[in-house]
CSV table of C-alpha atoms in Angstrom, one decimal:
chain,number,residue,atom,x,y,z
A,1494,MET,CA,12.8,41.6,-14.4
A,1495,ASN,CA,12.3,38.8,-17.0
A,1496,SER,CA,8.9,37.6,-17.9
A,1497,PRO,CA,8.2,34.0,-16.9
A,1498,ASP,CA,9.1,31.3,-19.4
A,1499,PRO,CA,5.8,30.1,-21.0
A,1500,ARG,CA,7.3,26.6,-21.5
A,1501,ALA,CA,7.7,26.2,-17.7
A,1502,ASN,CA,4.1,27.0,-16.9
A,1503,PHE,CA,2.0,25.8,-19.8
A,1504,ALA,CA,0.6,22.8,-18.0
A,1505,TYR,CA,-1.0,24.8,-15.1
A,1506,PRO,CA,-3.7,26.5,-17.1
A,1507,LEU,CA,-4.3,23.3,-19.0
A,1508,LEU,CA,-4.9,21.5,-15.8
A,1509,ASP,CA,-7.0,24.3,-14.4
A,1510,VAL,CA,-9.3,24.4,-17.5
A,1511,THR,CA,-9.7,20.6,-17.3
A,1512,ARG,CA,-10.6,20.8,-13.6
A,1513,LEU,CA,-13.0,23.6,-14.1
A,1514,LEU,CA,-14.7,21.8,-17.0
A,1515,ARG,CA,-15.2,18.7,-14.9
A,1516,LYS,CA,-16.5,20.8,-11.9
A,1517,HIS,CA,-19.0,22.7,-14.0
A,1518,PHE,CA,-20.1,19.6,-15.9
A,1519,ASP,CA,-20.7,17.7,-12.7
A,1520,ARG,CA,-22.7,20.6,-11.3
A,1521,ARG,CA,-24.9,20.8,-14.4
A,1522,ALA,CA,-25.3,17.1,-14.7
A,1523,GLY,CA,-26.1,16.6,-11.0
A,1524,PRO,CA,-29.9,16.6,-11.5
A,1525,LEU,CA,-29.6,13.6,-13.8
A,1526,GLY,CA,-28.1,11.5,-11.0
A,1527,LEU,CA,-25.1,10.2,-12.9
A,1528,THR,CA,-21.5,10.5,-12.0
A,1529,ARG,CA,-18.9,11.5,-14.6
A,1530,ALA,CA,-17.6,8.0,-14.6
A,1531,GLN,CA,-21.1,6.6,-15.2
A,1532,TRP,CA,-21.7,9.1,-18.0
A,1533,ARG,CA,-18.3,8.3,-19.6
A,1534,ALA,CA,-19.1,4.6,-19.4
A,1535,ILE,CA,-22.6,5.0,-21.0
A,1536,LYS,CA,-21.2,7.2,-23.8
A,1537,SER,CA,-18.4,4.7,-24.5
A,1538,ILE,CA,-20.7,1.7,-24.5
A,1539,HIS,CA,-23.1,3.6,-26.8
A,1540,ARG,CA,-20.2,4.3,-29.2
A,1541,HIS,CA,-18.9,0.7,-29.0
A,1542,GLU,CA,-22.1,-1.4,-28.5
A,1543,GLY,CA,-21.1,-4.9,-27.5
A,1544,ILE,CA,-17.8,-3.9,-26.0
A,1545,SER,CA,-16.4,-6.2,-23.3
A,1546,GLN,CA,-15.9,-4.9,-19.7
A,1547,LYS,CA,-12.1,-5.5,-20.1
A,1548,ALA,CA,-12.0,-3.4,-23.3
A,1549,LEU,CA,-14.2,-0.7,-21.7
A,1550,ALA,CA,-11.7,-0.5,-18.8
A,1551,GLU,CA,-8.8,0.0,-21.2
A,1552,LEU,CA,-10.8,2.6,-23.2
A,1553,LEU,CA,-11.6,4.5,-20.0
A,1554,GLU,CA,-8.1,4.1,-18.6
A,1555,MET,CA,-9.5,2.6,-15.5
A,1556,GLU,CA,-8.9,-0.6,-13.6
A,1557,PRO,CA,-11.3,-3.5,-14.3
A,1558,ILE,CA,-12.8,-3.7,-10.7
A,1559,PRO,CA,-13.9,0.0,-10.5
A,1560,VAL,CA,-15.3,-0.3,-14.1
A,1561,GLY,CA,-17.2,-3.4,-12.9
A,1562,ARG,CA,-18.7,-1.4,-10.1
A,1563,VAL,CA,-19.8,1.4,-12.4
A,1564,ILE,CA,-21.4,-1.2,-14.8
A,1565,ASP,CA,-23.1,-2.8,-11.8
A,1566,ARG,CA,-24.7,0.5,-10.8
A,1567,LEU,CA,-25.6,1.3,-14.4
A,1568,GLN,CA,-27.2,-2.1,-14.9
A,1569,GLN,CA,-29.2,-1.8,-11.6
A,1570,ALA,CA,-30.4,1.7,-12.8
A,1571,GLY,CA,-31.5,0.2,-16.2
A,1572,PHE,CA,-29.0,2.1,-18.3
A,1573,VAL,CA,-26.8,-0.9,-19.4
A,1574,GLU,CA,-27.3,-4.6,-20.2
A,1575,ARG,CA,-24.8,-7.3,-19.9
A,1576,ARG,CA,-25.2,-10.0,-22.5
A,1577,ALA,CA,-23.2,-13.2,-22.6
A,1578,ASP,CA,-20.7,-13.4,-25.5
A,1579,PRO,CA,-21.8,-16.4,-27.7
A,1580,ALA,CA,-18.1,-17.2,-28.5
A,1581,ASP,CA,-16.7,-17.0,-24.9
A,1582,ARG,CA,-18.9,-17.6,-21.9
A,1583,ARG,CA,-16.4,-15.8,-19.6
A,1584,VAL,CA,-17.0,-12.5,-21.4
A,1585,TRP,CA,-19.9,-10.1,-20.9
A,1586,ARG,CA,-20.8,-7.8,-23.8
A,1587,LEU,CA,-22.2,-4.4,-22.8
A,1588,HIS,CA,-25.1,-2.7,-24.4
A,1589,THR,CA,-27.0,0.6,-23.7
A,1590,THR,CA,-30.7,0.5,-23.1
A,1591,ASP,CA,-33.4,2.9,-24.4
A,1592,LYS,CA,-33.3,4.6,-21.0
A,1593,ALA,CA,-29.6,5.4,-21.6
A,1594,HIS,CA,-30.3,6.9,-25.0
A,1595,GLY,CA,-32.5,9.6,-23.4
A,1596,VAL,CA,-29.9,10.4,-20.8
A,1597,LEU,CA,-27.2,10.6,-23.5
A,1598,ASP,CA,-29.2,13.2,-25.3
A,1599,ASP,CA,-29.5,15.2,-22.0
A,1600,MET,CA,-25.8,14.9,-21.3
A,1601,GLU,CA,-24.9,16.1,-24.8
A,1602,ILE,CA,-27.1,19.2,-24.3
A,1603,ILE,CA,-25.2,19.9,-21.0
A,1604,ALA,CA,-21.8,19.3,-22.7
A,1605,SER,CA,-22.7,21.5,-25.6
A,1606,GLY,CA,-23.9,24.3,-23.3
A,1607,LEU,CA,-20.7,24.1,-21.3
A,1608,ARG,CA,-18.5,24.1,-24.4
A,1609,ASP,CA,-20.4,27.3,-25.6
A,1610,ASP,CA,-19.8,28.9,-22.2
A,1611,ALA,CA,-16.1,27.9,-22.1
A,1612,LEU,CA,-15.4,29.1,-25.6
A,1613,ALA,CA,-17.2,32.5,-25.2
A,1614,GLY,CA,-15.2,35.3,-26.8
A,1615,ILE,CA,-12.7,32.9,-28.4
A,1616,ALA,CA,-12.4,33.3,-32.2
A,1617,ASP,CA,-12.4,30.2,-34.4
A,1618,ALA,CA,-8.9,30.9,-35.5
A,1619,GLU,CA,-7.7,31.0,-31.9
A,1620,LEU,CA,-9.4,27.7,-31.1
A,1621,ILE,CA,-8.0,26.0,-34.2
A,1622,ALA,CA,-4.5,27.1,-33.3
A,1623,CYS,CA,-5.0,25.9,-29.7
A,1624,ILE,CA,-6.3,22.5,-30.9
A,1625,ALA,CA,-3.4,22.2,-33.3
A,1626,THR,CA,-0.9,23.0,-30.6
A,1627,LEU,CA,-2.5,20.5,-28.2
A,1628,ASP,CA,-2.5,17.9,-30.9
A,1629,ARG,CA,1.2,18.4,-31.5
A,1630,MET,CA,1.9,18.1,-27.8
A,1631,LYS,CA,-0.1,14.9,-27.7
A,1632,GLN,CA,1.9,13.5,-30.7
A,1633,ASN,CA,5.2,14.4,-28.9
A,1634,LEU,CA,4.1,12.6,-25.8
A,1635,LEU,CA,2.8,9.6,-27.7
A,1636,ALA,CA,6.2,9.4,-29.5
A,1637,LEU,CA,7.8,9.2,-26.0
A,1638,GLU,CA,5.8,6.1,-25.3
A,1639,GLU,CA,7.1,4.5,-28.5
A,1640,THR,CA,10.7,5.2,-27.6
A,1641,SER,CA,10.7,4.5,-23.8
A,1642,PRO,CA,11.0,1.0,-22.4
A,1643,LYS,CA,7.6,-0.7,-21.8
A,1644,ASN,CA,8.4,-1.6,-18.2
A,1645,SER,CA,9.6,1.8,-16.9
A,1646,ASN,CA,6.7,3.6,-15.3
A,1647,PRO,CA,7.6,6.6,-13.2
A,1648,ASP,CA,4.1,6.9,-11.8
C-alpha cells in the first residue's frame, strides 16, 4: 500500500489550522464584543490612519457595502471616526479613537496568547521552515495572477 501523496493533501491541514485559529480567536475575543471583521477593520485603520473606506475594502478583500456596515457599527460604538477628505468631499477618511486603542491592546494580548498555544512544542527551526515554505507557495500563486488573463475568474 502506497503512502498518500503529500502534494495532494497539503491544503487540508492548512485550512484546518486557519479555521481553528479563527474559532479559538473568536472564542477568546467574545467578551470584548467585537467580531473578527470589526477587529480586522480596527487594526487595519490603526495601521493606515486616514485610509478611505474603498481602500479599506480592498485591503480587507471585502465588498464596499459590508465594509460600510462594519464601519457604521464601529463608529456607533465609538471605535472609529469618519472624517471628510479635504481634497474630495465624496471620500471619508477613517481614523481610530482612543477607545479603539485600548481594545487593540487587548486583542493583541489575545492573539499573542493564541499564537503561543498554537506553536507549543514547535521548534523555531520548524517554524522558520514552515514560513519559508508557505511564502514560496504564496509567491508561486502570486506569479499565477501575473500570468493569467485579468478577466478570467474561476470563482
